[in-house]
Coordinates of C-alpha atoms in Angstrom, one line a residue:
M788 CA -1.9 59.1 96.9
P789 CA -3.6 62.0 94.7
T790 CA -2.0 65.7 94.7
T791 CA -3.9 69.1 95.3
D792 CA -2.9 69.2 91.0
D793 CA -5.1 65.9 91.3
E794 CA -8.3 67.0 92.7
A795 CA -8.3 70.6 90.8
I796 CA -8.6 68.0 88.1
S797 CA -11.1 66.1 89.2
L798 CA -13.1 69.7 90.4
F799 CA -12.5 70.6 86.5
E800 CA -13.1 68.3 84.2
K801 CA -16.7 67.4 86.6
A802 CA -16.8 71.4 86.4
T803 CA -17.0 70.9 82.7
Y804 CA -18.7 68.1 81.9
L805 CA -21.6 70.6 83.8
E806 CA -21.3 73.2 81.4
E807 CA -21.2 70.6 78.4
Q808 CA -24.8 69.7 79.8
G809 CA -26.2 73.1 80.6
R810 CA -26.2 73.0 84.2
M811 CA -24.2 76.6 84.7
S812 CA -24.4 77.2 88.6
D813 CA -23.3 73.7 89.3
A814 CA -20.4 74.1 86.8
V815 CA -19.7 77.8 88.6
D816 CA -19.7 76.4 91.8
I817 CA -17.0 73.5 91.1
Y818 CA -15.0 75.8 89.6
R819 CA -14.4 78.0 91.6
R820 CA -13.3 75.2 94.4
A821 CA -10.7 73.9 90.9
F822 CA -9.6 77.6 91.2
K823 CA -9.3 77.9 94.5
L824 CA -6.6 74.4 95.0
N825 CA -5.2 75.7 92.1
S826 CA -5.5 79.8 90.7
N827 CA -3.9 77.7 87.1
I828 CA -5.7 74.3 87.3
D829 CA -7.7 75.4 83.8
L830 CA -4.0 76.3 81.7
I831 CA -2.5 73.0 83.4
Y832 CA -5.7 70.1 81.9
R833 CA -6.1 71.7 78.3
S834 CA -2.1 72.1 77.7
T835 CA -0.9 69.1 79.2
Y836 CA -3.4 66.7 81.6
S837 CA -5.2 65.9 78.6
N838 CA -3.3 64.8 76.5
K839 CA -1.3 62.4 79.2
H840 CA -4.8 61.5 80.8
L841 CA -5.5 59.8 76.9
S842 CA -2.8 58.4 76.3
K843 CA -2.3 56.3 79.7
D844 CA -3.1 52.5 79.7
K845 CA -6.5 52.2 81.8
G846 CA -7.9 48.5 80.1
K847 CA -10.1 48.2 76.9
N848 CA -13.0 51.3 77.4
A849 CA -9.7 53.7 78.3
L850 CA -9.8 56.8 76.3
V851 CA -8.0 56.8 72.8
R852 CA -6.6 59.7 71.5
V853 CA -8.0 60.4 67.7
D854 CA -5.5 61.2 65.5
D855 CA -6.8 65.1 64.6
K856 CA -5.3 65.6 61.2
K857 CA -6.3 61.2 59.8
V858 CA -9.8 62.9 60.9
S859 CA -9.4 66.1 59.5
K860 CA -8.9 64.1 55.9
I861 CA -12.5 62.5 56.1
N862 CA -14.7 63.7 53.6
V863 CA -17.5 63.3 55.3
D864 CA -19.7 63.9 52.8
E865 CA -19.1 61.3 50.5
L866 CA -18.9 58.6 53.4
I867 CA -22.5 59.9 54.0
D868 CA -23.5 59.4 50.5
S869 CA -21.4 55.4 50.6
F870 CA -23.7 54.0 52.6
H871 CA -26.8 55.1 49.8
D872 CA -27.6 51.3 49.3
V873 CA -27.2 49.5 52.7
H874 CA -29.8 48.5 53.6
L875 CA -31.1 47.5 57.2
E876 CA -30.7 43.9 58.9
D877 CA -32.9 42.1 60.7
P878 CA -31.3 42.4 64.4
S879 CA -33.5 39.1 66.1
E880 CA -31.5 36.2 67.2
H881 CA -34.2 33.8 66.8
P882 CA -34.9 32.6 62.8
D883 CA -38.6 31.9 64.2
D884 CA -39.2 35.5 65.1
A885 CA -41.5 37.3 62.2
P886 CA -39.1 39.9 60.5
S887 CA -39.3 44.1 62.1
I888 CA -41.8 46.0 60.5
L889 CA -39.4 49.4 60.5
L890 CA -36.8 46.6 57.8
F891 CA -39.6 47.6 55.2
L892 CA -40.3 51.6 55.3
P893 CA -39.9 53.2 52.2
K894 CA -37.7 55.9 52.0
D895 CA -39.6 58.6 52.8
I896 CA -41.1 57.6 56.1
W897 CA -38.0 57.8 57.7
C898 CA -37.4 60.8 56.4
H899 CA -40.6 61.2 57.6
I900 CA -40.3 60.3 60.8
F901 CA -36.7 62.5 61.7
E902 CA -38.1 65.4 60.4
V903 CA -40.8 65.1 63.7
L904 CA -38.3 63.9 65.5
I905 CA -36.1 66.9 64.2
E906 CA -39.5 69.8 65.3
T907 CA -39.7 67.8 68.5
A908 CA -36.9 65.6 70.0
P909 CA -33.5 66.9 68.8
E910 CA -31.4 65.0 69.8
S911 CA -32.9 61.2 69.8
W912 CA -32.8 62.4 65.7
F913 CA -29.1 62.4 65.6
N914 CA -29.3 59.1 68.5
M915 CA -30.9 57.8 66.0
S916 CA -28.3 58.7 63.1
I917 CA -25.4 57.0 64.5
T918 CA -27.5 53.8 65.0
C919 CA -25.9 52.3 61.9
K920 CA -25.3 53.5 58.4
K921 CA -29.3 53.4 57.1
M922 CA -29.8 55.5 59.1
A923 CA -26.9 58.1 58.5
H924 CA -27.1 58.1 55.3
I925 CA -31.0 59.4 56.3
G926 CA -30.4 61.4 59.1
F927 CA -27.4 62.6 57.6
G928 CA -28.5 62.9 53.9
N929 CA -28.9 66.4 52.3
N930 CA -32.5 66.3 52.6
T931 CA -32.5 66.4 57.1
Y932 CA -30.3 70.0 56.3
K933 CA -32.8 71.3 53.4
F934 CA -35.3 70.5 56.3
L935 CA -33.3 72.3 58.7
C936 CA -33.0 75.7 57.3
N937 CA -36.5 75.6 56.3
L938 CA -37.4 75.2 59.0
I939 CA -34.6 78.1 60.9
Y940 CA -34.0 80.3 58.7
P941 CA -37.7 81.4 57.7
R942 CA -38.0 82.2 61.6
Q943 CA -35.2 84.4 61.7
V944 CA -35.8 88.5 62.2
Y945 CA -33.8 90.3 59.8
E946 CA -33.0 93.9 60.4
E947 CA -33.3 93.7 56.4
N948 CA -36.5 93.3 56.2
E949 CA -37.9 95.1 58.4
P950 CA -39.0 98.1 56.7
Y951 CA -40.9 95.7 54.2
K952 CA -43.1 94.5 56.9
S953 CA -46.2 96.6 57.0
R954 CA -46.7 96.3 53.1
L955 CA -46.6 93.3 53.4
V956 CA -50.1 92.8 53.4
V957 CA -50.9 94.6 50.4
E958 CA -47.7 93.7 48.3
K959 CA -47.9 89.6 49.6
D960 CA -45.9 89.6 46.2
I961 CA -43.1 92.2 47.8
Q962 CA -39.4 90.9 47.2
L963 CA -37.7 90.5 50.7
P964 CA -34.2 91.9 50.5
I965 CA -33.8 88.2 52.3
P966 CA -36.3 86.3 51.0
L967 CA -38.4 83.5 52.9
D968 CA -37.6 80.8 50.2
Q969 CA -34.4 79.0 51.0
L970 CA -33.8 77.8 47.1
L971 CA -33.6 81.3 46.6
I972 CA -29.8 81.2 48.8
L973 CA -29.1 78.0 48.2
P974 CA -27.2 78.7 45.7
H975 CA -24.9 81.7 47.8
Y976 CA -24.0 78.5 49.6
K977 CA -23.5 75.2 47.1
S978 CA -25.9 73.3 49.6
W979 CA -28.1 73.5 51.9
K980 CA -25.0 71.9 54.8
R981 CA -22.7 74.7 54.5
M982 CA -25.3 76.3 54.4
L983 CA -26.9 75.6 57.9
H984 CA -22.9 75.8 59.1
E985 CA -21.9 79.4 57.2
R986 CA -25.3 81.4 57.9
C987 CA -25.7 82.2 61.7
F988 CA -28.7 82.2 63.4
I989 CA -30.5 82.8 66.5
K990 CA -31.6 79.3 68.3
Y991 CA -35.3 79.8 70.6
G992 CA -35.4 76.2 72.4
G993 CA -33.3 77.3 74.4
C994 CA -31.5 80.0 76.6
Y995 CA -28.7 82.7 76.3
I996 CA -26.5 82.9 79.5
S997 CA -22.8 85.2 80.3
V998 CA -21.8 84.2 83.5
V999 CA -19.7 86.8 84.7
N1000 CA -17.0 86.4 87.7
Y1001 CA -14.8 90.0 88.6
Y1002 CA -13.2 90.3 91.8
S1003 CA -13.7 93.5 93.9
E1004 CA -11.4 93.9 96.8
G1005 CA -12.7 95.8 99.7
A1006 CA -11.6 98.3 102.6
K1007 CA -9.8 96.4 105.7
G1008 CA -10.8 96.8 109.3
E1009 CA -10.4 100.1 111.7
N1010 CA -8.3 97.5 113.8
S1011 CA -6.7 95.9 111.2
L1012 CA -3.3 94.4 111.2
S1013 CA -3.3 92.9 107.3
W1014 CA -1.4 94.0 104.6
T1015 CA -3.5 93.3 102.8
N1016 CA -7.3 94.8 101.5
P1017 CA -9.9 91.5 101.5
V1018 CA -11.3 91.0 98.4
R1019 CA -14.4 88.9 97.0
T1020 CA -15.4 86.8 93.9
I1021 CA -18.6 89.2 92.6
T1022 CA -20.7 86.7 90.6
Y1023 CA -23.7 88.0 88.4
Y1024 CA -25.5 86.3 85.0
R1025 CA -27.6 87.6 82.3
Y1026 CA -30.3 85.8 80.3
L1027 CA -31.6 86.2 77.4
R1028 CA -34.8 84.1 75.3
F1029 CA -35.8 84.7 71.9
Y1030 CA -39.3 84.2 70.1
P1031 CA -39.7 84.2 66.4
D1032 CA -42.0 86.9 66.6
G1033 CA -38.9 89.2 66.9
T1034 CA -39.6 89.6 71.1
V1035 CA -36.6 88.7 73.9
A1036 CA -36.8 88.3 77.7
K1037 CA -33.6 89.7 79.7
M1038 CA -32.7 89.9 83.2
L1039 CA -29.4 90.8 84.9
S1040 CA -29.7 89.0 88.4
A1041 CA -27.2 87.6 91.1
L1042 CA -29.7 83.9 90.9
P1043 CA -28.4 80.7 89.6
P1044 CA -29.7 79.2 86.2
D1045 CA -31.2 76.4 87.8
R1046 CA -33.2 79.3 89.8
V1047 CA -33.9 81.5 86.6
V1048 CA -34.6 78.8 83.5
P1049 CA -37.3 76.9 84.7
W1050 CA -39.7 80.1 84.6
F1051 CA -37.6 83.1 83.2
S1052 CA -40.5 83.9 79.9
R1053 CA -41.8 87.3 78.8
E1054 CA -44.7 86.5 80.4
R1055 CA -42.9 86.8 83.8
Q1056 CA -41.9 89.8 85.0
H1057 CA -40.8 88.4 88.0
I1058 CA -38.7 84.9 89.0
P1059 CA -41.2 82.9 91.5
D1060 CA -39.6 82.6 94.7
A1061 CA -38.2 85.2 94.5
E1062 CA -38.0 88.8 96.3
Q1063 CA -39.6 91.0 93.8
N1064 CA -36.5 93.5 93.0
E1065 CA -34.4 95.3 90.5
A1066 CA -32.1 92.1 90.3
T1067 CA -35.5 89.6 89.9
K1068 CA -36.7 91.6 87.0
I1069 CA -37.4 90.1 83.7
Y1070 CA -37.7 92.2 80.7
R1071 CA -39.2 92.6 77.6
G1072 CA -38.0 94.5 74.5
R1073 CA -37.1 93.6 70.5
F1074 CA -34.2 92.0 68.2
T1075 CA -33.5 92.0 65.1
I1076 CA -30.5 89.5 63.5
N1077 CA -28.9 91.0 60.1
S1078 CA -26.1 89.1 57.1
T1079 CA -24.0 89.9 58.5
G1080 CA -24.9 87.5 62.2
E1081 CA -25.2 91.1 64.2
V1082 CA -28.3 90.9 66.7
H1083 CA -29.5 94.2 67.9
I1084 CA -31.6 94.2 71.2
Q1085 CA -33.4 96.8 71.5
I1086 CA -35.4 97.8 75.7
E1087 CA -37.2 100.6 75.4
N1088 CA -38.6 100.0 79.1
G1089 CA -35.7 99.0 81.0
S1090 CA -34.4 99.5 84.9
T1091 CA -34.1 102.9 83.4
S1092 CA -37.6 104.6 82.5
Y1093 CA -36.2 106.9 80.8
L1094 CA -33.7 105.6 78.6
T1095 CA -33.9 103.0 75.4
F1096 CA -31.0 100.4 76.2
H1097 CA -29.1 98.8 72.7
Y1098 CA -27.4 96.1 73.3
Y1099 CA -25.3 94.4 70.1
F1100 CA -24.0 91.4 69.8
Q1101 CA -22.2 88.8 67.3
I1102 CA -22.9 85.4 66.7
K1103 CA -19.9 82.5 67.1
S1104 CA -19.5 79.8 67.2
L1105 CA -18.1 77.6 69.7
G1106 CA -15.4 74.6 68.6
Q1107 CA -18.1 72.2 66.5
F1108 CA -20.8 73.5 68.6
K1109 CA -22.3 76.0 65.3
H1110 CA -23.4 79.7 65.8
G1111 CA -23.9 79.2 70.1
K1112 CA -22.5 82.3 71.3
L1113 CA -23.5 85.3 71.6
N1114 CA -19.8 87.7 71.7
W1115 CA -20.0 91.6 73.1
T1116 CA -19.3 94.6 70.5
K1117 CA -21.1 97.1 71.5
Y1118 CA -23.4 99.1 74.3
Y1119 CA -25.0 102.1 74.5
A1120 CA -28.8 104.2 75.6
V1121 CA -30.4 106.7 74.2
R1122 CA -32.4 108.8 76.8
K1123 CA -35.7 109.8 76.6
A1124 CA -37.5 113.1 76.5
T1125 CA -38.9 113.3 80.6
S1126 CA -40.8 116.9 79.6
P1127 CA -41.4 118.6 76.6
E1128 CA -38.1 121.2 77.7
D1129 CA -36.0 118.2 77.6
D1130 CA -33.2 119.9 76.0
R1131 CA -30.7 116.0 76.1
V1132 CA -33.5 114.4 73.9
G1133 CA -31.1 111.2 71.6
E1134 CA -28.3 112.1 74.0
I1135 CA -26.3 109.0 73.6
M1136 CA -24.0 107.1 77.0
E1137 CA -21.4 104.4 76.0
Y1138 CA -21.2 101.5 79.0
T1139 CA -18.2 99.7 79.4
L1140 CA -18.4 96.0 78.0
R1141 CA -14.4 96.0 80.7
N1142 CA -16.7 93.6 82.4
E1143 CA -19.4 91.2 80.7
K1144 CA -18.9 88.0 78.8
P1145 CA -20.1 86.4 76.0
F1146 CA -23.2 84.4 76.0
K1147 CA -23.3 81.3 75.9
F1148 CA -27.1 79.2 74.6
S1149 CA -28.3 75.7 76.4
R1150 CA -30.7 73.9 75.9
V1151 CA -33.9 73.6 77.4
K1152 CA -36.8 70.6 76.5
S1153 CA -39.3 72.8 78.3
Y1154 CA -38.9 75.7 76.0
H1155 CA -41.8 75.5 73.2
I1156 CA -41.1 76.7 70.3
E1157 CA -44.2 79.3 69.2

């Protein structure tokens, strides 16, 4: 019979899968159920069970553990280049059928198809690129990385370029500190692929979500005989959505992602079908990113009218998921003038980051990049 740990591991695996799919609300609920069964289930799963699970012989469809050392020795660029002369083959089982016209499309047309997929359906671009060696050479080739770099980086709102924006209308030939022409930056990274992997950027096609769980100890009832105080788990979420024009939507709420994400935009003030209070209000602000990957968000009209809020984050990667996390670095507010005689203008109030958690990016198909 399955043990309590087996049940906890099963729940933990399911929650991990849901988190990878961006279903944070469902994942949090199942994580809680797993931790109630065993408070150390995450350590058990990652240190021992996952390895044993992969090594069990469960038939031809069983998972096979990959030798990470061997994989790390593969030169992916050389492997992709070796597919250069591979041609598409007609998969038809009936020799009398006419061959597909796709077999005769030139490489330029395939490259254009991949560019359309990258902009409209990135998952389809990736899935098509792993169908065969020819598609891998085109889909993961240097031209694709060049297209991605020219698609992503000119849309970033760089802090170093902000002082020059007002002069761009008058002086169109002005040289920005961070050029819009990516060819001028390419020599620093040697290749388009390396630029994409090493140079941080903000993602616009989704939502950054921070899930915060902490415990709050309450007080015993008046006639309680318990030796301990009751403890409750408090969960809240922070949401951020960035736009290429430098605006950002921000929200802090107890509402889970499935209630917020479909409606979360800078055009709305509240989430529909929710009680309209401060806990469901969407605030608008401005953001910049600098060349080191630090993101600065400034919100003038936040939850407190006489304060300007400043949030600072550092872009990090989540394993192979490049640039998908925002780590907190600073959080403070600056007091604004409330009257002509206000002598507290400019006063800085620092906020603790003790309970705050990093933001993780979740792609949202319904979000369109403007």
